[in-house]
Short mmCIF file of C-alpha atoms (C1' of nucleotides) in Angstrom, two decimals:
data_model
loop_
_atom_site.label_atom_id
_atom_site.label_comp_id
_atom_site.label_asym_id
_atom_site.label_seq_id
_atom_site.Cartn_x
_atom_site.Cartn_y
_atom_site.Cartn_z
CA MET E 1 -8.81 -37.25 2.22
CA ARG E 2 -7.33 -33.69 2.53
CA ILE E 3 -7.56 -31.51 -0.28
CA ALA E 4 -5.40 -28.30 -0.84
CA THR E 5 -4.85 -25.36 -3.06
CA TYR E 6 -1.83 -23.18 -3.15
CA ASN E 7 -0.89 -20.33 -5.17
CA VAL E 8 3.12 -20.81 -4.94
CA ASN E 9 3.97 -17.75 -7.14
CA GLY E 10 6.82 -19.53 -8.69
CA ILE E 11 7.23 -23.19 -8.21
CA ASN E 12 11.05 -23.07 -8.86
CA GLY E 13 11.71 -19.69 -6.97
CA ARG E 14 9.83 -21.30 -4.06
CA LEU E 15 10.48 -24.95 -4.39
CA ALA E 16 11.87 -25.55 -0.87
CA ASN E 17 8.93 -23.61 0.81
CA LEU E 18 6.35 -25.68 -1.21
CA LEU E 19 8.37 -28.89 -0.43
CA GLY E 20 8.68 -28.00 3.27
CA TRP E 21 4.84 -27.58 3.53
CA LEU E 22 3.96 -30.65 1.70
CA GLY E 23 6.32 -32.69 4.21
CA GLU E 24 4.51 -31.27 7.19
CA ALA E 25 0.92 -31.27 5.84
CA ALA E 26 0.95 -34.14 3.71
CA PRO E 27 -2.33 -33.30 1.79
CA ASP E 28 -3.42 -36.05 -0.25
CA ILE E 29 -4.27 -33.76 -3.39
CA VAL E 30 -2.84 -30.11 -4.11
CA CYS E 31 -3.87 -27.67 -6.67
CA VAL E 32 -0.82 -25.60 -7.51
CA GLN E 33 -1.01 -22.12 -9.31
CA GLU E 34 1.19 -19.70 -10.50
CA LEU E 35 3.87 -22.17 -11.67
CA LYS E 36 5.96 -19.29 -13.56
CA ALA E 37 7.58 -22.10 -15.33
CA PRO E 38 7.10 -23.86 -18.99
CA ASP E 39 6.14 -27.53 -18.84
CA ASP E 40 9.83 -28.53 -19.21
CA LYS E 41 10.93 -26.68 -16.12
CA PHE E 42 8.27 -28.03 -13.90
CA PRO E 43 10.32 -29.73 -10.96
CA GLY E 44 8.78 -33.19 -11.60
CA ALA E 45 11.50 -35.10 -10.08
CA ALA E 46 11.67 -33.02 -6.84
CA VAL E 47 7.98 -33.40 -6.38
CA ARG E 48 7.87 -37.16 -7.37
CA ALA E 49 10.62 -37.72 -4.56
CA ALA E 50 8.29 -35.82 -2.27
CA GLY E 51 6.05 -38.61 -2.98
CA TYR E 52 3.62 -36.90 -5.19
CA GLY E 53 2.42 -37.82 -8.91
CA ALA E 54 1.45 -34.69 -10.66
CA VAL E 55 -0.05 -33.52 -13.98
CA TRP E 56 0.79 -29.79 -15.02
CA HIS E 57 0.07 -27.03 -17.61
CA GLY E 58 3.14 -24.74 -17.45
CA GLN E 59 3.91 -21.62 -19.33
CA LYS E 60 6.85 -19.27 -19.57
CA SER E 61 6.97 -16.51 -16.95
CA TRP E 62 3.45 -16.53 -15.85
CA ASN E 63 0.36 -18.65 -15.10
CA GLY E 64 0.68 -22.26 -14.87
CA VAL E 65 -1.22 -24.83 -12.91
CA ALA E 66 -0.55 -28.22 -11.66
CA ILE E 67 -2.52 -31.02 -9.42
CA LEU E 68 -0.39 -33.10 -7.14
CA ALA E 69 -1.54 -36.60 -5.65
CA ARG E 70 0.37 -38.14 -3.04
CA GLY E 71 1.24 -41.79 -3.64
CA ALA E 72 -1.05 -41.80 -6.88
CA GLU E 73 -1.11 -40.68 -10.34
CA PRO E 74 -3.43 -38.01 -11.17
CA THR E 75 -5.42 -38.94 -14.55
CA GLU E 76 -5.50 -35.74 -16.36
CA THR E 77 -9.20 -35.29 -17.94
CA ARG E 78 -8.63 -31.77 -19.36
CA ARG E 79 -6.32 -28.77 -19.91
CA GLY E 80 -7.45 -25.39 -20.75
CA LEU E 81 -11.26 -24.46 -20.63
CA PRO E 82 -13.45 -24.95 -23.52
CA GLY E 83 -14.82 -22.01 -25.14
CA ASP E 84 -11.93 -20.15 -26.58
CA PRO E 85 -9.50 -21.99 -28.78
CA ASP E 86 -7.31 -18.61 -29.03
CA ASP E 87 -6.85 -18.39 -25.24
CA THR E 88 -3.05 -19.04 -24.53
CA HIS E 89 -2.84 -18.67 -21.08
CA SER E 90 -2.28 -21.79 -18.93
CA ARG E 91 -4.81 -21.45 -16.11
CA TYR E 92 -6.91 -24.52 -15.97
CA VAL E 93 -5.92 -28.34 -15.72
CA GLU E 94 -8.41 -30.97 -14.31
CA ALA E 95 -7.73 -34.49 -13.26
CA ALA E 96 -9.40 -37.72 -11.75
CA VAL E 97 -7.71 -38.82 -8.48
CA GLY E 98 -9.08 -42.04 -6.94
CA GLY E 99 -12.87 -41.17 -8.30
CA THR E 100 -12.68 -37.68 -7.43
CA ILE E 101 -12.71 -34.84 -10.46
CA VAL E 102 -10.23 -31.88 -9.21
CA GLY E 103 -10.25 -28.73 -11.39
CA CYS E 104 -7.29 -26.50 -10.47
CA LEU E 105 -7.79 -23.03 -11.87
CA TYR E 106 -6.18 -19.61 -11.70
CA LEU E 107 -8.86 -16.98 -12.63
CA PRO E 108 -7.10 -13.92 -14.34
CA ASN E 109 -6.53 -11.11 -11.97
CA GLY E 110 -8.10 -8.72 -14.47
CA ASN E 111 -6.57 -5.37 -13.15
CA PRO E 112 -6.61 -2.69 -14.19
CA ALA E 113 -10.45 -2.44 -14.55
CA PRO E 114 -11.80 -1.14 -16.61
CA GLY E 115 -9.99 -2.38 -19.59
CA PRO E 116 -8.92 -5.59 -21.96
CA LYS E 117 -7.47 -7.35 -18.93
CA PHE E 118 -10.65 -7.13 -16.78
CA ASP E 119 -12.75 -7.94 -20.17
CA TYR E 120 -10.73 -11.09 -20.52
CA LYS E 121 -11.22 -11.79 -16.65
CA LEU E 122 -15.00 -11.74 -17.05
CA ARG E 123 -14.88 -13.83 -20.04
CA TRP E 124 -13.01 -16.44 -18.65
CA PHE E 125 -15.18 -16.42 -15.42
CA GLU E 126 -18.17 -17.19 -17.83
CA ARG E 127 -16.17 -19.95 -19.56
CA LEU E 128 -15.38 -21.56 -16.07
CA THR E 129 -19.25 -21.30 -15.23
CA GLU E 130 -20.08 -23.28 -18.34
CA HIS E 131 -17.86 -25.81 -17.90
CA ALA E 132 -18.73 -25.88 -14.08
CA LYS E 133 -22.33 -26.77 -15.14
CA THR E 134 -21.11 -29.60 -17.20
CA LEU E 135 -19.10 -30.98 -14.22
CA LEU E 136 -22.31 -30.77 -12.14
CA ASP E 137 -24.59 -32.27 -14.57
CA SER E 138 -22.01 -35.58 -14.68
CA GLY E 139 -23.29 -35.99 -11.07
CA ALA E 140 -19.42 -36.99 -10.49
CA PRO E 141 -17.84 -35.77 -7.20
CA VAL E 142 -15.89 -32.81 -8.11
CA VAL E 143 -13.82 -30.14 -6.42
CA LEU E 144 -12.85 -26.77 -8.06
CA ALA E 145 -10.01 -25.27 -6.42
CA GLY E 146 -7.62 -22.48 -6.87
CA ASP E 147 -7.06 -18.96 -6.96
CA PHE E 148 -10.18 -17.15 -8.39
CA ASN E 149 -8.90 -13.71 -7.72
CA VAL E 150 -12.26 -12.56 -6.26
CA MET E 151 -13.01 -11.69 -2.71
CA PRO E 152 -17.12 -13.06 -2.43
CA THR E 153 -18.15 -10.55 0.04
CA ASP E 154 -17.36 -7.46 2.42
CA LEU E 155 -16.21 -10.06 5.06
CA ASP E 156 -13.40 -11.38 2.73
CA VAL E 157 -11.60 -8.24 2.50
CA TYR E 158 -9.85 -6.31 5.36
CA ALA E 159 -11.03 -2.96 3.89
CA PRO E 160 -13.72 -3.28 1.65
CA GLU E 161 -14.29 0.25 0.71
CA ARG E 162 -10.64 0.69 -0.56
CA TRP E 163 -11.26 -2.29 -3.25
CA VAL E 164 -14.63 -1.50 -4.52
CA ASP E 165 -12.95 -0.38 -7.94
CA ASP E 166 -10.28 -3.33 -8.21
CA ALA E 167 -10.86 -6.26 -10.53
CA LEU E 168 -10.66 -8.50 -7.52
CA PHE E 169 -14.04 -7.01 -6.08
CA ARG E 170 -15.85 -4.85 -8.48
CA PRO E 171 -19.60 -5.84 -8.60
CA GLU E 172 -19.21 -7.62 -11.64
CA VAL E 173 -16.81 -10.29 -10.56
CA ARG E 174 -18.90 -10.76 -7.20
CA GLU E 175 -21.96 -11.44 -9.14
CA ALA E 176 -20.01 -13.62 -11.55
CA TYR E 177 -19.02 -15.81 -8.31
CA ARG E 178 -22.39 -15.57 -6.74
CA ARG E 179 -23.82 -16.94 -10.13
CA LEU E 180 -21.33 -19.97 -10.22
CA ILE E 181 -22.03 -20.79 -6.47
CA GLU E 182 -25.72 -20.60 -7.32
CA GLN E 183 -25.35 -23.52 -9.63
CA GLY E 184 -25.17 -25.73 -6.50
CA TRP E 185 -21.35 -25.37 -5.45
CA THR E 186 -20.32 -25.22 -1.80
CA ASP E 187 -17.52 -22.69 -0.71
CA ALA E 188 -15.92 -24.99 1.67
CA LEU E 189 -14.35 -22.50 3.90
CA ARG E 190 -17.20 -20.18 4.07
CA THR E 191 -19.46 -22.78 4.81
CA LEU E 192 -17.90 -24.30 7.89
CA HIS E 193 -16.95 -20.50 8.98
CA PRO E 194 -19.80 -18.29 8.35
CA ASN E 195 -18.66 -15.42 10.24
CA GLU E 196 -15.14 -15.53 10.41
CA ARG E 197 -12.72 -13.21 8.70
CA ILE E 198 -10.46 -15.78 7.04
CA TYR E 199 -7.75 -14.36 4.52
CA THR E 200 -5.54 -16.51 2.04
CA PHE E 201 -3.56 -13.67 0.58
CA TRP E 202 -1.53 -10.80 1.86
CA LYS E 203 0.53 -8.43 -0.29
CA TYR E 204 4.19 -8.34 -0.03
CA PHE E 205 3.69 -4.37 0.48
CA ARG E 206 3.23 -2.28 3.58
CA ASN E 207 3.82 -5.07 6.03
CA ALA E 208 0.23 -6.66 5.09
CA PHE E 209 0.65 -9.91 6.58
CA GLY E 210 1.86 -8.38 9.92
CA ARG E 211 -1.36 -6.10 9.97
CA ASP E 212 -3.32 -8.99 8.94
CA ALA E 213 -4.58 -6.85 5.82
CA GLY E 214 -5.57 -9.84 3.75
CA LEU E 215 -7.94 -11.07 1.09
CA ARG E 216 -9.86 -14.19 0.93
CA ILE E 217 -9.38 -15.28 -2.84
CA ASP E 218 -8.47 -18.93 -2.73
CA HIS E 219 -11.51 -20.86 -2.67
CA LEU E 220 -12.51 -24.83 -2.67
CA LEU E 221 -15.93 -25.29 -4.28
CA LEU E 222 -17.65 -28.56 -3.69
CA SER E 223 -20.17 -30.39 -6.02
CA PRO E 224 -23.32 -31.51 -4.05
CA SER E 225 -22.23 -35.00 -4.48
CA ILE E 226 -19.26 -34.45 -2.46
CA ALA E 227 -20.12 -31.44 -0.02
CA GLY E 228 -21.87 -33.74 2.56
CA ARG E 229 -18.43 -35.47 3.24
CA LEU E 230 -16.88 -31.94 4.22
CA VAL E 231 -15.69 -32.17 7.66
CA ALA E 232 -12.82 -29.47 7.90
CA ALA E 233 -11.56 -26.50 6.07
CA GLU E 234 -8.52 -24.30 7.10
CA VAL E 235 -6.08 -22.00 6.23
CA ASP E 236 -2.19 -22.70 6.77
CA ARG E 237 -1.25 -19.15 7.84
CA ASP E 238 1.98 -20.02 9.21
CA VAL E 239 3.43 -20.91 5.87
CA ARG E 240 2.76 -17.19 4.56
CA SER E 241 5.22 -15.91 7.50
CA ARG E 242 8.09 -17.95 6.42
CA GLN E 243 11.47 -16.95 4.13
CA ARG E 244 10.72 -16.70 0.65
CA ALA E 245 7.03 -17.30 0.98
CA SER E 246 4.43 -16.84 -1.67
CA ASP E 247 1.90 -14.09 -0.96
CA HIS E 248 -0.60 -16.94 -0.71
CA ALA E 249 -1.11 -19.43 2.15
CA PRO E 250 -2.33 -22.85 1.36
CA VAL E 251 -5.88 -23.49 2.08
CA TRP E 252 -7.06 -26.97 2.70
CA ILE E 253 -10.33 -29.00 3.17
CA GLU E 254 -11.02 -32.46 4.88
CA LEU E 255 -13.25 -34.90 3.60
CA ALA E 256 -14.81 -37.85 5.13
CA GLU E 257 -13.81 -40.85 3.05
CA ALA E 258 -16.53 -41.91 0.66
CA ASN E 259 -18.29 -45.26 1.20
CA ALA E 260 -16.39 -47.56 -0.93
CA ALA E 261 -19.55 -50.11 -0.91
CA SER E 262 -22.21 -47.36 -2.38
CA PRO E 263 -20.54 -44.93 -4.74
CA ARG E 264 -23.79 -42.83 -4.60
CA GLN E 265 -23.49 -42.47 -0.83
CA ALA E 266 -25.22 -39.99 1.39
CA GLN E 267 -24.74 -36.35 1.41
CA ARG E 268 -23.82 -36.25 4.98
CA PRO E 269 -20.74 -37.20 6.70
CA ARG E 270 -21.00 -40.62 8.32
CA THR E 271 -20.87 -40.62 12.23
CA ALA E 272 -19.36 -43.21 14.34
"C1'" DA L 1 0.61 7.07 -4.87
"C1'" DT L 2 2.90 3.91 -1.95
"C1'" DG L 3 5.25 -0.98 -1.24
"C1'" DT L 4 7.71 -6.12 -2.62
"C1'" DC L 5 8.49 -9.98 -5.08
"C1'" DA L 6 10.04 -13.23 -9.38
"C1'" DG L 7 11.09 -13.72 -13.91
"C1'" DG L 8 12.97 -12.29 -18.16
"C1'" DT L 9 15.88 -9.67 -21.12
"C1'" DC L 10 18.38 -5.48 -26.47
"C1'" DA L 11 21.66 -8.57 -18.64
"C1'" DT L 12 24.98 -7.41 -14.02
"C1'" DA L 13 19.67 -2.58 -14.38
"C1'" DC L 14 16.04 -2.11 -15.76
"C1'" DC L 15 10.76 -4.06 -17.23
"C1'" DT L 16 6.24 -6.54 -16.17
"C1'" DG L 17 2.59 -8.90 -13.47
"C1'" DA L 18 0.81 -9.41 -9.53
#
DNA sequence: ATGTCAGGTCATACCTGA
């Protein structure tokens, strides 16, 4: 089973790009961020025609998240994080797909820092971490995927010294990410590629992609009950080079099939 | 500071967020 996360940066403006990639990569589940469209402007018919069921939580102009499932209808289990009824941003949607709980998130950018936007980012991160603990405690197989807007370490930034005061890299934010991981989550890409420079985002400015001046900010986190099934994790870099591309590339993981006969299966992938 | 996008509007040229 392949699960991807892709910040599309406008699902309608870049629909052809998204559909092209879906057709080639055929991921089983896709977490999409930055729809930049209200619920009634989500291109549900086109997504369905591509073979995907979907749940979405849209918003006019900004934010917006969706979960796509190939040949299946995701069952929505939550929209919006608990902990702040006054939060109007559409940044979290969660669904069950074939026994796996998928949380799709778009963590606030937080710039400029310091400031109210940065405060909101830190509060949102805290709410995410609290909810993540609840998910872990359930024991269910969970994937938390999306645009976290945080580079976890120096290895995840082309020029760390230039980003130390940025909301995506300030110590408070890296610390928040570390606390989340330490609950027991597995950062899929970093686990399979511990020493590689891997980026998922390149700014549109100054030929950032051409210079490979990138950031790793899109992450897939696995609960312990599913982490043992991780067999691959990659970035579809080529997608970033295309016409009308998002500034993010899709990131995907491959999970070995769960043993249908024993739902509480082993923590390690089975070998032939 | 620079740069590039997409979406939205007191619209055909700006503004914002990223």
